[in-house]
PDB file of C-alpha atoms in Angstrom:
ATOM      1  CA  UNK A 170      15.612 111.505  93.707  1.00 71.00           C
ATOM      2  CA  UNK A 171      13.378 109.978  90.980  1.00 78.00           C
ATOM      3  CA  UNK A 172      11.780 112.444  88.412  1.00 89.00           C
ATOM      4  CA  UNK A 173       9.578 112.293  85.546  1.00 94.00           C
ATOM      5  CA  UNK A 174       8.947 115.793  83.573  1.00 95.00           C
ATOM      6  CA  UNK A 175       5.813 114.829  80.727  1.00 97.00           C
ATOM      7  CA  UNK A 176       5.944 116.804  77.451  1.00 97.00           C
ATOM      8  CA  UNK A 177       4.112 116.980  74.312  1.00 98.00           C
ATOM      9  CA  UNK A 178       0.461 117.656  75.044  1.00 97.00           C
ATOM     10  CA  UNK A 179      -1.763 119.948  73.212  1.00 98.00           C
ATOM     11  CA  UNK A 180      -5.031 120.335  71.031  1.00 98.00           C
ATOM     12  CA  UNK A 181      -5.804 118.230  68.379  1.00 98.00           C
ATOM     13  CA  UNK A 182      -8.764 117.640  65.977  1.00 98.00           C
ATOM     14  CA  UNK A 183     -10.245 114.125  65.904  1.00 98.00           C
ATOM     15  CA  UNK A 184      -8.046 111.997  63.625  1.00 98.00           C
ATOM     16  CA  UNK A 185      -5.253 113.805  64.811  1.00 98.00           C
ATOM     17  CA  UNK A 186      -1.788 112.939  66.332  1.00 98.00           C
ATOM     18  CA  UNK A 187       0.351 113.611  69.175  1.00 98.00           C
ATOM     19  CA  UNK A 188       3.716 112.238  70.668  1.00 98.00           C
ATOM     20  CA  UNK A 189       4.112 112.491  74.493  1.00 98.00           C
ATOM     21  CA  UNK A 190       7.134 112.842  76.016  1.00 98.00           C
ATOM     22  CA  UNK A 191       8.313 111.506  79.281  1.00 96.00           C
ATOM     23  CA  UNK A 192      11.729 112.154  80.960  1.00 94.00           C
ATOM     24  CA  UNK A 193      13.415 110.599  83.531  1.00 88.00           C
ATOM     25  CA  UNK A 194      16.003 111.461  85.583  1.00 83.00           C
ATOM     26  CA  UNK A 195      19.173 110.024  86.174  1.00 67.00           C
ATOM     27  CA  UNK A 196      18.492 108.703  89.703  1.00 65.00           C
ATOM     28  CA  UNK A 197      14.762 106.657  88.081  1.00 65.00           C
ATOM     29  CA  UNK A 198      15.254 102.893  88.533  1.00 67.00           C
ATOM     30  CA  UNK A 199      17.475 101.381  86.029  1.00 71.00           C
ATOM     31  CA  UNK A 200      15.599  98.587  85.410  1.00 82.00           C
ATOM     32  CA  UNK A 201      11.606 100.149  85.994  1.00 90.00           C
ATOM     33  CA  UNK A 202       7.931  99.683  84.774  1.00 94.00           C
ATOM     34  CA  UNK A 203       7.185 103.245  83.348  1.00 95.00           C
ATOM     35  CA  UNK A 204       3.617 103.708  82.565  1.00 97.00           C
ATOM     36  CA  UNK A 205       1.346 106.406  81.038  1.00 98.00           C
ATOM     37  CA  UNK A 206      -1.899 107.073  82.938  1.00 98.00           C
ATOM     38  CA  UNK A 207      -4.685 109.608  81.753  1.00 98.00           C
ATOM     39  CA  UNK A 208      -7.532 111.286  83.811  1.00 98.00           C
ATOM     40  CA  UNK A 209     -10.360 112.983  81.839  1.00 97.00           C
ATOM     41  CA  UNK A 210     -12.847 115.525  83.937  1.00 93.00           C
ATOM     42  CA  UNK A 211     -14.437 113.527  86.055  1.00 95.00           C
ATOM     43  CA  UNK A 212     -13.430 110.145  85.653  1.00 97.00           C
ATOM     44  CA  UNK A 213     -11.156 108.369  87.265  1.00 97.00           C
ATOM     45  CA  UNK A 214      -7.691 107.898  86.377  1.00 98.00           C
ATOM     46  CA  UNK A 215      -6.827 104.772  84.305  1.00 98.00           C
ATOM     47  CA  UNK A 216      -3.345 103.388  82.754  1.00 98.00           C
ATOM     48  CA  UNK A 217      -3.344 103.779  79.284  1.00 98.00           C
ATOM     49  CA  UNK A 218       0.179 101.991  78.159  1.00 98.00           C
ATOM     50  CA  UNK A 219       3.767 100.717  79.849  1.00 98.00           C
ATOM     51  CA  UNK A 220       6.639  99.688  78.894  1.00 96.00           C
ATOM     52  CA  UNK A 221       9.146  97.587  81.083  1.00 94.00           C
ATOM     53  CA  UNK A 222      12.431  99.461  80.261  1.00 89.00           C
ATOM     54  CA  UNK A 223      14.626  96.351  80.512  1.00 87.00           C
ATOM     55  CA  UNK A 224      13.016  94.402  78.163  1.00 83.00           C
ATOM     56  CA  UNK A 225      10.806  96.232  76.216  1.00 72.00           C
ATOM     57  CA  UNK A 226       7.600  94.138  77.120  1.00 88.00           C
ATOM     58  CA  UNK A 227       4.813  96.467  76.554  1.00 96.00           C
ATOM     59  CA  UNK A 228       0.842  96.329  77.428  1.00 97.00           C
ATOM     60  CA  UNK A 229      -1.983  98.456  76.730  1.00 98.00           C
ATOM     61  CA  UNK A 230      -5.486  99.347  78.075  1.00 97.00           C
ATOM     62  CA  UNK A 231      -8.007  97.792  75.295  1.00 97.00           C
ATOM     63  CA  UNK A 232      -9.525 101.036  74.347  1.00 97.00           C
ATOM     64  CA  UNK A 233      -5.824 102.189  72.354  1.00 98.00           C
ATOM     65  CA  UNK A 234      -5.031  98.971  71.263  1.00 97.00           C
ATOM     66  CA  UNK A 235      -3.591  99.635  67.840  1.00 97.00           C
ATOM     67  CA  UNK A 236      -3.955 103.621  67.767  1.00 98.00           C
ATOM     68  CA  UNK A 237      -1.323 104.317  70.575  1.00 98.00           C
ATOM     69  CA  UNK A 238       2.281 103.196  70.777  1.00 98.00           C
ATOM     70  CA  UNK A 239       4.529 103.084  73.680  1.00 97.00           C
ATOM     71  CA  UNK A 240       8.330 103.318  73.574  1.00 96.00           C
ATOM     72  CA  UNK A 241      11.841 103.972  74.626  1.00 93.00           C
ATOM     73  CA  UNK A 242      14.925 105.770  74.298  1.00 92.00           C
ATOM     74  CA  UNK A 243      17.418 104.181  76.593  1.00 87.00           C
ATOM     75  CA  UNK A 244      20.037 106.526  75.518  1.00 87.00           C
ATOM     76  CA  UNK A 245      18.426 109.896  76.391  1.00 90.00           C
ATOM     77  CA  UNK A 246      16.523 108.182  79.546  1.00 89.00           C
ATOM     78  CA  UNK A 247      13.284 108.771  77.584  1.00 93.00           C
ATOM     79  CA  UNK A 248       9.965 107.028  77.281  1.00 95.00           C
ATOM     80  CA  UNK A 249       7.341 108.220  74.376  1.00 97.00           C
ATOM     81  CA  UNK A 250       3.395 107.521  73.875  1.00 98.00           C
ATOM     82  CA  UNK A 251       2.756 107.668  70.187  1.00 98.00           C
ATOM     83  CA  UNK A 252      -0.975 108.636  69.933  1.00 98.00           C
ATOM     84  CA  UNK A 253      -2.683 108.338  66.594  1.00 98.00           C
ATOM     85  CA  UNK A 254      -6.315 108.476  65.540  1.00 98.00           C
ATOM     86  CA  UNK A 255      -6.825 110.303  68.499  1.00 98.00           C
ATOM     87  CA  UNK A 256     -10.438 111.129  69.419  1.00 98.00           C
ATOM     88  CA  UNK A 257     -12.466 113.239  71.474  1.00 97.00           C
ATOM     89  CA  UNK A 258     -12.839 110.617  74.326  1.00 97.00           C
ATOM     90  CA  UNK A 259      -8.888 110.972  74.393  1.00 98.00           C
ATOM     91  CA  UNK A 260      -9.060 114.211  75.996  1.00 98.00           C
ATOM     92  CA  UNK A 261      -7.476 113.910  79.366  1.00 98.00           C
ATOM     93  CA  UNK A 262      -4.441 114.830  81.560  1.00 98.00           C
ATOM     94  CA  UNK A 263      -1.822 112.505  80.730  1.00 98.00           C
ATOM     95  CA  UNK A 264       0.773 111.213  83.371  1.00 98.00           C
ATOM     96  CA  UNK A 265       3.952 109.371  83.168  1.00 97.00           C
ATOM     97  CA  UNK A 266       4.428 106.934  86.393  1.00 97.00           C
ATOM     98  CA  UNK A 267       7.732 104.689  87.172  1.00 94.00           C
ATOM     99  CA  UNK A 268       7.549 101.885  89.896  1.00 93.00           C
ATOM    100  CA  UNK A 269      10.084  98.270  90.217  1.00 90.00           C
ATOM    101  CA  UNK A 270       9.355  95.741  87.286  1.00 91.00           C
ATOM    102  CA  UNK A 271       6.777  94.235  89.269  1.00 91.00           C
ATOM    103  CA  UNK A 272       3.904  95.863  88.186  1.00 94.00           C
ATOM    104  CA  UNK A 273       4.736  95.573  84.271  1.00 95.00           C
ATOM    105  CA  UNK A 274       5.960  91.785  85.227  1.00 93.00           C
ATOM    106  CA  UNK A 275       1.903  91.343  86.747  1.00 94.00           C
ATOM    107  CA  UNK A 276       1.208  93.436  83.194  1.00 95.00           C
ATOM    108  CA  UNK A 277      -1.107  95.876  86.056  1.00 97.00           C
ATOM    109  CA  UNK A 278      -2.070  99.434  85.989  1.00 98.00           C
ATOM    110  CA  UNK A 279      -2.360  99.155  89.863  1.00 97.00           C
ATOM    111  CA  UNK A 280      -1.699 103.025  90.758  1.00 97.00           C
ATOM    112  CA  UNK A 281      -0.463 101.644  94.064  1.00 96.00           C
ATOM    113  CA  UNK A 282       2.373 100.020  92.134  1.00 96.00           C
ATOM    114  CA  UNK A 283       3.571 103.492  91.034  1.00 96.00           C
ATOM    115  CA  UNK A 284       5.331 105.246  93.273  1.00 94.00           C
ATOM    116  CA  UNK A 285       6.834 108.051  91.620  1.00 93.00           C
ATOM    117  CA  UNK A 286       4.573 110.541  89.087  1.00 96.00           C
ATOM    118  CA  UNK A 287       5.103 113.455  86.968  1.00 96.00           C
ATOM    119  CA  UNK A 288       3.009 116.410  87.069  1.00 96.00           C
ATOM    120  CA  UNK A 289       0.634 115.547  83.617  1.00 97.00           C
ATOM    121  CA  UNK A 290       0.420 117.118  80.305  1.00 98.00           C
ATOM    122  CA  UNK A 291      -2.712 118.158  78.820  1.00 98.00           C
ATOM    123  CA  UNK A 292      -4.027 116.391  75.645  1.00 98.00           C
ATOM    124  CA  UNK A 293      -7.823 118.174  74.396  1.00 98.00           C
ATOM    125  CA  UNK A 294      -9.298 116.494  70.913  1.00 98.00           C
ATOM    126  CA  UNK A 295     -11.774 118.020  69.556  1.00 98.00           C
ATOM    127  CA  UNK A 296     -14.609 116.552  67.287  1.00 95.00           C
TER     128      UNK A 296
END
């Protein structure tokens, strides 16, 4: 069964920095698209970064373009979002997705794509 357990949220002040932490479990596609999605209250929810884990190929939504920084560990079955200059519009629950190459290989956020979620983390900045 595929798993992904997020870790690493908190609260920050503006300017601040936070590492997010997504594991996988054994059984998560060997060769997957594993993106980070956030929802802030009331919005909807919208893919931040991913990573395709067989390559490395990474995208990004334009809005953390050069602040955030996705990543892997292949050995520990690991994925990380590097957040820096974070700021209040940051604040959101944050949520690790996996789904098949395809959707990193279309470079999409398509939440259809995704079929397998964790349960979020909670990132708050404050201003």
């Amino acid at each position: 069964q595929v798993q992904l357990a997020e870790s690493g949220g908190g609260s920050v002040q503006a300017g601040g920095s936070l590492r997010l932490v997504c594991a996988k479990s054994r059984a998560t596609l060997s060769s997957a698209c594993i993106a980070w999605f956030r929802q802030a209250p009331g919005k909807e929810r919208e893919g931040v970064a991913a990573i395709y884990t067989a390559a490395t190929g990474t995208y990004y939504v334009d809005s953390v373009k050069g602040r955030f920084t996705i990543s892997q560990d292949r050995a520990k079955n690991t994925v990380y979002l590097q957040m820096n200059s974070l700021q209040p519009e940051d604040t959101a629950i944050y949520y690790c997705a996996a789904s098949p190459p395809d959707a990193c290989i279309r470079r999409s956020f398509q939440q259809s794509l995704f079929p397998y979620w964790g349960q979020g983390t909670q990132v708050t900045v404050s201003s």
